[in-house]
Coordinates of C-alpha atoms in Angstrom, one line a residue:
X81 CA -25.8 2.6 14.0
X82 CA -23.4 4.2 11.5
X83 CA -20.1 2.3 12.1
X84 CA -16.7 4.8 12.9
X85 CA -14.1 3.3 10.7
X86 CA -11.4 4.7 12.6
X87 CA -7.8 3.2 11.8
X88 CA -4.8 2.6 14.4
X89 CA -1.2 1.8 13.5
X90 CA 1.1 0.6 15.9
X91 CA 4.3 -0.4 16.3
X92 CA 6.0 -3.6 18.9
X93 CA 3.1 -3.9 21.1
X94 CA 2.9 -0.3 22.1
X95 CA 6.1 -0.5 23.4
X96 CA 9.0 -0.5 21.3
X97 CA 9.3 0.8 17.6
X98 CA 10.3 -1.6 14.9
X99 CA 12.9 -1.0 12.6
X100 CA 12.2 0.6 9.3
X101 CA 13.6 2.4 6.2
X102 CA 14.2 6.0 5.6
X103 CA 14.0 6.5 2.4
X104 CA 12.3 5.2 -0.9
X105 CA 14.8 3.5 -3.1
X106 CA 12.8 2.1 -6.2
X107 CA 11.4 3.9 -8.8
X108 CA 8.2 1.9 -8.7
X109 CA 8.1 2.7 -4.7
X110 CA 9.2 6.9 -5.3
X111 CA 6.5 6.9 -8.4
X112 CA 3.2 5.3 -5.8
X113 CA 3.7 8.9 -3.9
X114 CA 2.0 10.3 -7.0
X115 CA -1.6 8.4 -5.9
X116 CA -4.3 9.9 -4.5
X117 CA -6.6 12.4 -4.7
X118 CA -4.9 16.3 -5.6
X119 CA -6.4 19.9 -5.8
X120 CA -4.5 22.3 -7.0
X121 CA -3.2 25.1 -4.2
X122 CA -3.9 29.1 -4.5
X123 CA -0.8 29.2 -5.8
X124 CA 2.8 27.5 -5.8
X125 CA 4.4 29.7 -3.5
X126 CA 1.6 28.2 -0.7
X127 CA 0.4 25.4 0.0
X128 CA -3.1 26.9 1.1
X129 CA -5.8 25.5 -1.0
X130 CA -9.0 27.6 -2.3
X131 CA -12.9 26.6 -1.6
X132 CA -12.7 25.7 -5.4
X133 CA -9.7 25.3 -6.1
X134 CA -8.6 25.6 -10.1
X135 CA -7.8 22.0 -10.4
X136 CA -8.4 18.7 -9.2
X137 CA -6.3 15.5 -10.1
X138 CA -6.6 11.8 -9.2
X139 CA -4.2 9.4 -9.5
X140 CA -5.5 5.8 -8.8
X141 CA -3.1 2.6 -8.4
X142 CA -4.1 -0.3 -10.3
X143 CA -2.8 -3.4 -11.9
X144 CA -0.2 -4.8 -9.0
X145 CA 0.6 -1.2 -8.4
X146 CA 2.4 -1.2 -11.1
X147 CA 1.0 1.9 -12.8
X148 CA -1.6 4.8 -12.2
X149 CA -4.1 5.9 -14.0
X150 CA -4.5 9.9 -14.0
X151 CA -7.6 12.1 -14.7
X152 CA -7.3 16.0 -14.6
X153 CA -9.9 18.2 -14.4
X154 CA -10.3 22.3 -14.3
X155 CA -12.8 25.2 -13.0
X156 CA -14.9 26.7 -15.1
X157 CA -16.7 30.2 -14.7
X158 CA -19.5 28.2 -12.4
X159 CA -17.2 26.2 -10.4
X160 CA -18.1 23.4 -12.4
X161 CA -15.2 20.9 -13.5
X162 CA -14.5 19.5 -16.9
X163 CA -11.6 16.5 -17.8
X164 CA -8.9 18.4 -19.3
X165 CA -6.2 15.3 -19.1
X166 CA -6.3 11.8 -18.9
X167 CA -2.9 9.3 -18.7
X168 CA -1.5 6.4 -17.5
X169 CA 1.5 6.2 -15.6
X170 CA 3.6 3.5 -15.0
X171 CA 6.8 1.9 -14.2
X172 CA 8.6 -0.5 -16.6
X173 CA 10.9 -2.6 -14.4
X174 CA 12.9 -3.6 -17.9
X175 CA 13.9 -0.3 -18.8
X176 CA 13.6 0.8 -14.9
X177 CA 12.0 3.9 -15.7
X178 CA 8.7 5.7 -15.7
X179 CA 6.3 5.6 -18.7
X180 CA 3.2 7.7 -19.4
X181 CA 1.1 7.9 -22.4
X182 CA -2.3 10.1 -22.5
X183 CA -4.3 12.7 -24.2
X184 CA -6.1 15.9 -23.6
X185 CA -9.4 17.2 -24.3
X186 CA -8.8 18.3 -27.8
X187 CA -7.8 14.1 -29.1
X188 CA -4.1 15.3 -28.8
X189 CA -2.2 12.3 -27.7
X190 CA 1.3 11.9 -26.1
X191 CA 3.7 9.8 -24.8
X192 CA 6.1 10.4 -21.8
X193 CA 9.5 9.1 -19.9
X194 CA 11.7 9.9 -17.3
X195 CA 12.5 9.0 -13.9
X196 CA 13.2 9.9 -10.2
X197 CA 16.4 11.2 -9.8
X198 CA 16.0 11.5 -6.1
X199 CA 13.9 10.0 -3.7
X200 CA 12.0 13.7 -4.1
X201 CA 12.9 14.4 -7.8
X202 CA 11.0 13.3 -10.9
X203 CA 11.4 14.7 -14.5
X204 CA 9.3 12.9 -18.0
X205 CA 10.2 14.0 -21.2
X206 CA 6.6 14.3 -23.2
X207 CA 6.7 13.2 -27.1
X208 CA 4.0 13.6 -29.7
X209 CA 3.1 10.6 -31.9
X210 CA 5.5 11.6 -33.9
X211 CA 8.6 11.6 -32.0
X212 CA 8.5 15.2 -31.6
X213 CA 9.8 16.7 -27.9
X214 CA 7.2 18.6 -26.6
X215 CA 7.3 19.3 -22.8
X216 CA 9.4 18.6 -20.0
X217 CA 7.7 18.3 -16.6
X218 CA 9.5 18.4 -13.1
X219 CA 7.6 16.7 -10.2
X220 CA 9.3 18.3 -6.3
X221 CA 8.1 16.5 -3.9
X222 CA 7.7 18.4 -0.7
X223 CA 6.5 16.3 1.4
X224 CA 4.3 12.9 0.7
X225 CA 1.2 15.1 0.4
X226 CA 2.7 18.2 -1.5
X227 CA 4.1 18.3 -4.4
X228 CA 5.1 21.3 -7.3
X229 CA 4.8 20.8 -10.8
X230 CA 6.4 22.7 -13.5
X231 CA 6.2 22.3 -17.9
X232 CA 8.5 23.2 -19.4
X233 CA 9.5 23.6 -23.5
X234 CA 11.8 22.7 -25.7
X235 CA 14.0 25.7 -24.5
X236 CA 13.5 24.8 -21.1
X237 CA 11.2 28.1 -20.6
X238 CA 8.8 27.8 -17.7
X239 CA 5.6 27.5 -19.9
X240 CA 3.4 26.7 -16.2
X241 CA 3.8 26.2 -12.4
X242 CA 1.3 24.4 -9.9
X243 CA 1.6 22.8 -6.5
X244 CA -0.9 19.8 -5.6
X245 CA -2.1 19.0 -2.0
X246 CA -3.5 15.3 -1.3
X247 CA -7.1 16.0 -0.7
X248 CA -7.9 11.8 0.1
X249 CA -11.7 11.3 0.9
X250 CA -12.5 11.2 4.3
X251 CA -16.4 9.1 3.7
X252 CA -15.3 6.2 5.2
X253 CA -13.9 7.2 8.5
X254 CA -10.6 5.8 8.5
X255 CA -8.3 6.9 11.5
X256 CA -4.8 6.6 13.1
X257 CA -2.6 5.7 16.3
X258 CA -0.1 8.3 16.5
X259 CA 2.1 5.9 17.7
X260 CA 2.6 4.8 14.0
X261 CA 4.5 8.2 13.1
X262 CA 5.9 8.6 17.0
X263 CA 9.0 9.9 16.2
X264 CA 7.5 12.7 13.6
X265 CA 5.2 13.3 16.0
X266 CA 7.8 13.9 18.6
X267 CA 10.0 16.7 16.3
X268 CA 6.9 17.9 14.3
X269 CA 3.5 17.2 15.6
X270 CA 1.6 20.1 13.8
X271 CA 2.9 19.1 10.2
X272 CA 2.3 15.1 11.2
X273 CA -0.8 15.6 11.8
X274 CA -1.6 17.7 8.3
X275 CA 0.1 15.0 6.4
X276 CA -2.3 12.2 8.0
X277 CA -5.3 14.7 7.4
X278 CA -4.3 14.8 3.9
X279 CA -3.6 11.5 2.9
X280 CA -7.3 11.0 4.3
X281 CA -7.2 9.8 8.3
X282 CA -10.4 11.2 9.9
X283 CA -9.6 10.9 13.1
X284 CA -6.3 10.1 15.7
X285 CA -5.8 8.2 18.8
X286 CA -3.1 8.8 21.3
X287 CA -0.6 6.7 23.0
X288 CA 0.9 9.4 24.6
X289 CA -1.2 10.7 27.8
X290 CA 0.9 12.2 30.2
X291 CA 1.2 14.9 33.1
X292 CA -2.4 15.3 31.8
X293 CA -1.7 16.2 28.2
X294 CA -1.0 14.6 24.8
X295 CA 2.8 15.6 23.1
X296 CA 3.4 18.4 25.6
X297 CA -0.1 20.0 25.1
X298 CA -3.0 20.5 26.9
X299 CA -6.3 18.9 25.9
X300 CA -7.6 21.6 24.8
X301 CA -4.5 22.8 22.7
X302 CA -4.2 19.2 21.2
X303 CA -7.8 19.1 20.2
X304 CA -7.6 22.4 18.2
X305 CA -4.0 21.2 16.5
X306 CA -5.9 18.1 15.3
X307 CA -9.1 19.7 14.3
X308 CA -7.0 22.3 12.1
X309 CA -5.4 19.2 10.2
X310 CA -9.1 18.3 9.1
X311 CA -9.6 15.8 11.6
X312 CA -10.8 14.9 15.2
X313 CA -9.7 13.3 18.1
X314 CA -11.4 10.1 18.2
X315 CA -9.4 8.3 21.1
X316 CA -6.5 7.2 23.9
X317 CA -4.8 4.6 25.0
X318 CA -4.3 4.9 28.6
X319 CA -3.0 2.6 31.4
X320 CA -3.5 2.1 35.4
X321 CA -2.9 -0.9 36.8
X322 CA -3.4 -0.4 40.6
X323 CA -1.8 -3.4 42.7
X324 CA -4.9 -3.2 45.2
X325 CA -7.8 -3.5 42.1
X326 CA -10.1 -2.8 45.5
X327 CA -7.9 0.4 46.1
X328 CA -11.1 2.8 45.4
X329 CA -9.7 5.9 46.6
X330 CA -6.6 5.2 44.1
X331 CA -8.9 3.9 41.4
X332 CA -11.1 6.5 41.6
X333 CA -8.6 9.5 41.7
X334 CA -6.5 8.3 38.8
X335 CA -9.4 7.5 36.3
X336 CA -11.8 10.7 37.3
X337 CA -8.7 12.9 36.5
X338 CA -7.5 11.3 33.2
X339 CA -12.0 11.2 32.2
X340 CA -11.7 15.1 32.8
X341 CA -8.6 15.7 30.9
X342 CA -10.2 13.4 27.7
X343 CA -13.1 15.0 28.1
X344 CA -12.1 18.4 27.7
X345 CA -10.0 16.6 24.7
X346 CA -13.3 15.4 22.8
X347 CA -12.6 12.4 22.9
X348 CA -15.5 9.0 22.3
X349 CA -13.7 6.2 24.1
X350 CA -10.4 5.8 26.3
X351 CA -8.9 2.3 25.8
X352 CA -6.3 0.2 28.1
X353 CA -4.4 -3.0 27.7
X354 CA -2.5 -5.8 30.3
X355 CA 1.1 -6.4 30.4
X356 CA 0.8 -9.0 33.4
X357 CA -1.7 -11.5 32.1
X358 CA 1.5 -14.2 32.2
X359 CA 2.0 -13.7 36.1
X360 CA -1.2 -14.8 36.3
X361 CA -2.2 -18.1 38.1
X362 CA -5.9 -18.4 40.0
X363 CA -9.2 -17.7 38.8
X364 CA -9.5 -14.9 41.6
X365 CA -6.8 -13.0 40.0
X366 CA -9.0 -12.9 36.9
X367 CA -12.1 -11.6 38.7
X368 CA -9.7 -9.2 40.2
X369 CA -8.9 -8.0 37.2
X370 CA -12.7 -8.0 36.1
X371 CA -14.1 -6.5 38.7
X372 CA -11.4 -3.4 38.0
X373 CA -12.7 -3.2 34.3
X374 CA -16.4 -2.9 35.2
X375 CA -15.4 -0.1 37.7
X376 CA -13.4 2.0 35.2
X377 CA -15.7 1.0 32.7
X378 CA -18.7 2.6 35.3
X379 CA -17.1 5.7 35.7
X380 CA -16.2 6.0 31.7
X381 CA -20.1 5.6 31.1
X382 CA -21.2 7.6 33.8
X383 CA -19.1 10.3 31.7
X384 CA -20.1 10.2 28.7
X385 CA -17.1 8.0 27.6
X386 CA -16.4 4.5 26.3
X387 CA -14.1 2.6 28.1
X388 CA -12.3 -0.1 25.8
X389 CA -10.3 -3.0 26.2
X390 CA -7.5 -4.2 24.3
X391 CA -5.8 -7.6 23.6
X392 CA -2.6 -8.9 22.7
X393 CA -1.8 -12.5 22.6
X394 CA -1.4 -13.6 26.2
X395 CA -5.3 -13.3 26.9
X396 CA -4.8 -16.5 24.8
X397 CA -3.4 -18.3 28.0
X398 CA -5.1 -20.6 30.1
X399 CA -5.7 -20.3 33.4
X400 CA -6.9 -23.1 35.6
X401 CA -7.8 -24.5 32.3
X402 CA -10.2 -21.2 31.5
X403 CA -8.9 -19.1 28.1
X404 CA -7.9 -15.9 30.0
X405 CA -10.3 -13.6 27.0
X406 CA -13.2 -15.2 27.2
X407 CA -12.9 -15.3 31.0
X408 CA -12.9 -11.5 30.6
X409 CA -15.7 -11.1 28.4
X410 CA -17.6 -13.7 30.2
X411 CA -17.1 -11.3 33.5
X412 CA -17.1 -7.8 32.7
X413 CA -20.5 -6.2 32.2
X414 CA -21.3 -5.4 28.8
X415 CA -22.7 -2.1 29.6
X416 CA -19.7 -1.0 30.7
X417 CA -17.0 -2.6 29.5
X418 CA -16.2 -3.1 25.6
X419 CA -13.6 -5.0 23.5
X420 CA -11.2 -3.7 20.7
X421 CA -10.1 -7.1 19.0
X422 CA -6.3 -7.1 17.8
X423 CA -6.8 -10.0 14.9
X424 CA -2.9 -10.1 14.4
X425 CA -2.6 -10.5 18.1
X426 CA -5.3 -13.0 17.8
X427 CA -3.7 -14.8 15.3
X428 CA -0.3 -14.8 16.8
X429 CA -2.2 -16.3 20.4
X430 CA -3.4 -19.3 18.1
X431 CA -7.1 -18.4 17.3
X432 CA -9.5 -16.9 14.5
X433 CA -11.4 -13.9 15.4
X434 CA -13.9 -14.9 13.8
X435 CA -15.0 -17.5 16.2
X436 CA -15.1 -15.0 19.3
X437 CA -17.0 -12.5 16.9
X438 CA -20.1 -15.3 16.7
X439 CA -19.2 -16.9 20.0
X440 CA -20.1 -13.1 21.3
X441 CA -21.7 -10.9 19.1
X442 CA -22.0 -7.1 19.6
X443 CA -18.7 -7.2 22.2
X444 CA -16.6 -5.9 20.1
X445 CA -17.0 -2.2 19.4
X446 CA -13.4 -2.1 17.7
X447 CA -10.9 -4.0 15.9
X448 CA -7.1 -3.5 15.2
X449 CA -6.5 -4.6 12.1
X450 CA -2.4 -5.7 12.1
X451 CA -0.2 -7.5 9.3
X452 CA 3.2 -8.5 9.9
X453 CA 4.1 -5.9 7.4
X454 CA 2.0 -3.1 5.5
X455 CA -1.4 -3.9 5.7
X456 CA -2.0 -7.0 3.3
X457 CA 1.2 -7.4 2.2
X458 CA 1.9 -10.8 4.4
X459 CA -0.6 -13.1 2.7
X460 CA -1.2 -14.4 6.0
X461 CA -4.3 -13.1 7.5
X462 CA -7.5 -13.0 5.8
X463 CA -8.8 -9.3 6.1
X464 CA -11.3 -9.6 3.8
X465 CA -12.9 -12.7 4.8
X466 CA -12.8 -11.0 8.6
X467 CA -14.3 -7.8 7.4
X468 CA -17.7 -10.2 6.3
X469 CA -18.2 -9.9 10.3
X470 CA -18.6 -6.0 10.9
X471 CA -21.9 -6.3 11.7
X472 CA -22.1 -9.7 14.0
X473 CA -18.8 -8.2 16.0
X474 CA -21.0 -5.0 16.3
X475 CA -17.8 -3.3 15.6
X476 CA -18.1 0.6 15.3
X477 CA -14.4 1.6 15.2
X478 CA -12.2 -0.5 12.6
X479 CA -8.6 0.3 13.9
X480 CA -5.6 -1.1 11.5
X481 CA -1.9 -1.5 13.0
X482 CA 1.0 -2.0 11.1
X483 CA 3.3 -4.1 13.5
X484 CA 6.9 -3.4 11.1
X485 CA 7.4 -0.8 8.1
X486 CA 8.9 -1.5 5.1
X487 CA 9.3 2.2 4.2
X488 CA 9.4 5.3 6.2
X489 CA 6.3 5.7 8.4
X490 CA 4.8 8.3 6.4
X491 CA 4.5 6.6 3.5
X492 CA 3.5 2.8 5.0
X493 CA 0.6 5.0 7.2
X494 CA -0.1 6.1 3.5
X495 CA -0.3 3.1 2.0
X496 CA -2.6 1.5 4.8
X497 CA -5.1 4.4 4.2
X498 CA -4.9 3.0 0.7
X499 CA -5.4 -0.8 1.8
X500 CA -8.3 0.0 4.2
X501 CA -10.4 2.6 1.8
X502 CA -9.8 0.2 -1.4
X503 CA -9.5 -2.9 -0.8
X504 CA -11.5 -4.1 2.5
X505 CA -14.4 -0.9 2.8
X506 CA -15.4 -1.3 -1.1

C-alpha cells in the first residue's frame, strides 16, 4: 500500500501554544523565504497563476543553508521551458549581507549585493565583470509564499515587474495540524490554508471540532475552503472521554454524531488522545479504557473511517508493573483500533520507538514526528535512523510536530515542509 505522508505540527501537547517570534531578524533567516519552488503569476497586480504560467523558478537551500542556488526558466511558443538564469545566492555573515553571482543564457555573467532592509524588503545591486552597475532588483515580500520582483536600471526606470507564487511539490504527501498556525487560523483561515497549500502541505488535520464544525464552518464549508487551497482534508483530532466507558447510549450518541459530521468532511481517520493516564491505578481501569477504544474504533470501521490513537509520554507509566502502551496495544483489537506513535513523546517517556515498531509491527498506521525545536534542529532525536522503519511500523500517515518555534509559525511550518521533503523522504 502506497504510504500517506501526511505531516502534523503541534504545539504544548495540544493544549497550550508555546512561545515564539514574530518576526525574522537576520539576513540569513529573511533571505531562506526566497526557497522553494516559484511560477510566475498572470500578472503582478494578481496573484492568480496561469495553467502555464510564463515562468518558473527554483530556489534550493544548500550548504548549511547558507546560500541558494537559483535556476530560471521561461515558456516558449509550445509551452515548453528553457533555462534562461542560473545564480547562487547567499549570505556572507562577515560583510552581513546578501551576495549573488550568475549568468544567463547568452554566457553573460554577473555579480550582485544588497540586503533586507525590512523583514519584507530586499534590494541587490547587479554588476558586470567589470564593475559596471547594471540592474537594481527589489524583492516585496507579500506574504512567505508571494513575493513581487521588479529590475530596475541605472536610472532607476522600471525595465520589468513579476510576482512569484510558491508552487512546492506536493509527490510526497506531506501534511499539517492546524494547530501549528492556530492563531492565523483563528483571524484568517482561508489565506492560512493557501499559504500551507503553497509551500507544499497536501493535506490538514484539525484540532478544532466543535458544535459539529471545524473554525466556525460546517463540514461541508471547511472541506471546500481546504480543497480550494490545493489540498484535502486528511484528518481530526477529537476527544470523548465518558466517565462510564460502558455508558453505550452516551458512547454511542457522541461518536455516531461527530463520524457523520467527518464524514460529510472527507475525512480518512479521526484520532483521540488521554489526559488521565496518571490517575490511573488497576489493571481494570486499563481494560476499561480498552474496551472503550475497540468500541469507538468498531463504529469508526463500520463507517468507513479509521479510528487512531495517540500517545504522549504518560502511556510510558507503569501500572501494576504493566507499561501502560503496550497494555493498550496488547488489548485493543487491531482491526479496529490503530496507533499514531509521537517519537518526541516517546522519547521524552524514556523509550526508542524503534523497539515498539519491531516489538509490533504493522500497529502503527501514523507517526508524529516532534523536535524540541524546528524539525532537526535539536540534534537529539534520530529521524533518519527512525524513518529506516516505515515499512515494519506499517506506517501510512508520517505526521511531524514542532513542539516550540523559533520563528513565526508560518515560516517554522515552512521550514518543516523543507525538513520532511529533503532530508528524511529522499
Amino acid at each position: 500500500m502506497k504510504s500517506v505522508l501526511y505531516l502534523i505540527i503541534v504545539l504544548n501537547s495540544f493544549v497550550s501554544f508555546a512561545q515564539e517570534k514574530d518576526s525574522l531578524f537576520s539576513q540569513k533567516e529573511r533571505l531562506r523565504q526566497y526557497a522553494g519552488q516559484w511560477v510566475s503569476a498572470i500578472d503582478p497586480s494578481t496573484d492568480s497563476v496561469a495553467k502555464f504560467p510564463q515562468i518558473k523558478m527554483s530556489s534550493i537551500n544548500n550548504f548549511n543553508n547558507h546560500s541558494l542556488t537559483v535556476d530560471v526558466l521561461q515558456k516558449d511558443s509550445t509551452n515548453q521551458y528553457d533555462q534562461i538564469l542560473h545564480e547562487i545566492i547567499g549570505y556572507d555573515r562577515v560583510t552581513d549581507t546578501i551576495f549573488a553571482a550568475g549568468h544567463n543564457a547568452q554566457g553573460a555573467f554577473f555579480t550582485g549585493k544588497g540586503a533586507f532592509s525590512s523583514e519584507n524588503h530586499w534590494t541587490m545591486q547587479d554588476k558586470d565583470l567589470n564593475g559596471n552597475k547594471t540592474m537594481k532588483v527589489d524583492f516585496n515580500f507579500q506574504n512567505y509564499t508571494d513575493v513581487i520582483l521588479e529590475g530596475f536600471d541605472t536610472n532607476e526606470k522600471s525595465l520589468w515587474k513579476t510576482r512569484y507564487i510558491k508552487q512546492n511539490p506536493k509527490d510526497k504527501n506531506i501534511g499539517i495540524q492546524l494547530v501549528s498556525v492556530h492563531k492565523e487560523m483563528l483571524k484568517k483561515p482561508e489565506q492560512t490554508l493557501i499559504q500551507l497549500g503553497r509551500m507544499g502541505y497536501s493535506y490538514v488535520e484539525t484540532f478544532v471540532y466543535k458544535e459539529g464544525g471545524f473554525y466556525g464552518r460546517s463540514p461541508e464549508q471547511f472541506k471546500v475552503m481546504v480543497e480550494k487551497s490545493g489540498m484535502k482534508f486528511l484528518g481530526s483530532m477529537t476527544f470523548f472521554d465518558p466517565e462510564d466507558k460502558n455508558d453505550d447510549a452516551a458512547i454511542n450518541t457522541w461518536w455516531n454524531k461527530t463520524i457523520q459530521d467527518h464524514k460529510k468532511a472527507g475525512v480518512e481517520y479521526l484520532s483521540t488522545s488521554n489526559s488521565k493516564l496518571k490517575g490511573i491505578k488497576t489493571i481494570k481501569e486499563l481494560k476499561e479504557y480498552s474496551n472503550y477504544y475497540n468500541k469507538v474504533g468498531k463504529l469508526c470501521k463500520e463507517n468507513g473511517l479509521k479510528f487512531v490513537y495517540h500517545n504522549h509520554a504518560d502511556e510510558f507509566l507503569k501500572v501494576e508493573g504493566v507499561t501502560i502502551y503496550d497494555y493498550f496495544l496488547q488489548n485493543t483489537n487491531p482491526e479496529y483500533v490503530y496507533f499514531q506513535s509521537d517519537v518526541y513523546w516517546m522519547q521524552v517517556g524514556g523509550v526508542n520507538p524503534v523497539h515498539y515498531f519491531k516489538t509490533y509491527p504493522n500497529r502503527f498506521i501514523s507517526w508524529h514526528v516532534k523536535d524540541y525545536k524546528e524539525l532537526g534542529a535539536s540534534g537529539k532525536i534520530d529521524f533518519k535512523d527512525i524513518f529506516n522503519y516505515q515499512e515494519i511500523a506499517g506506517v501510512q500517515y508520517i505526521l511531524s510536530e514542532v513542539e516550540e518555534y523559533s520563528f513565526p509559525p508560518l515560516f517554522s511550518v515552512g521550514l518543516a515542509w523543507e525538513y520532511i521533503y529533503y532530508e528524511l523522504l529522499k
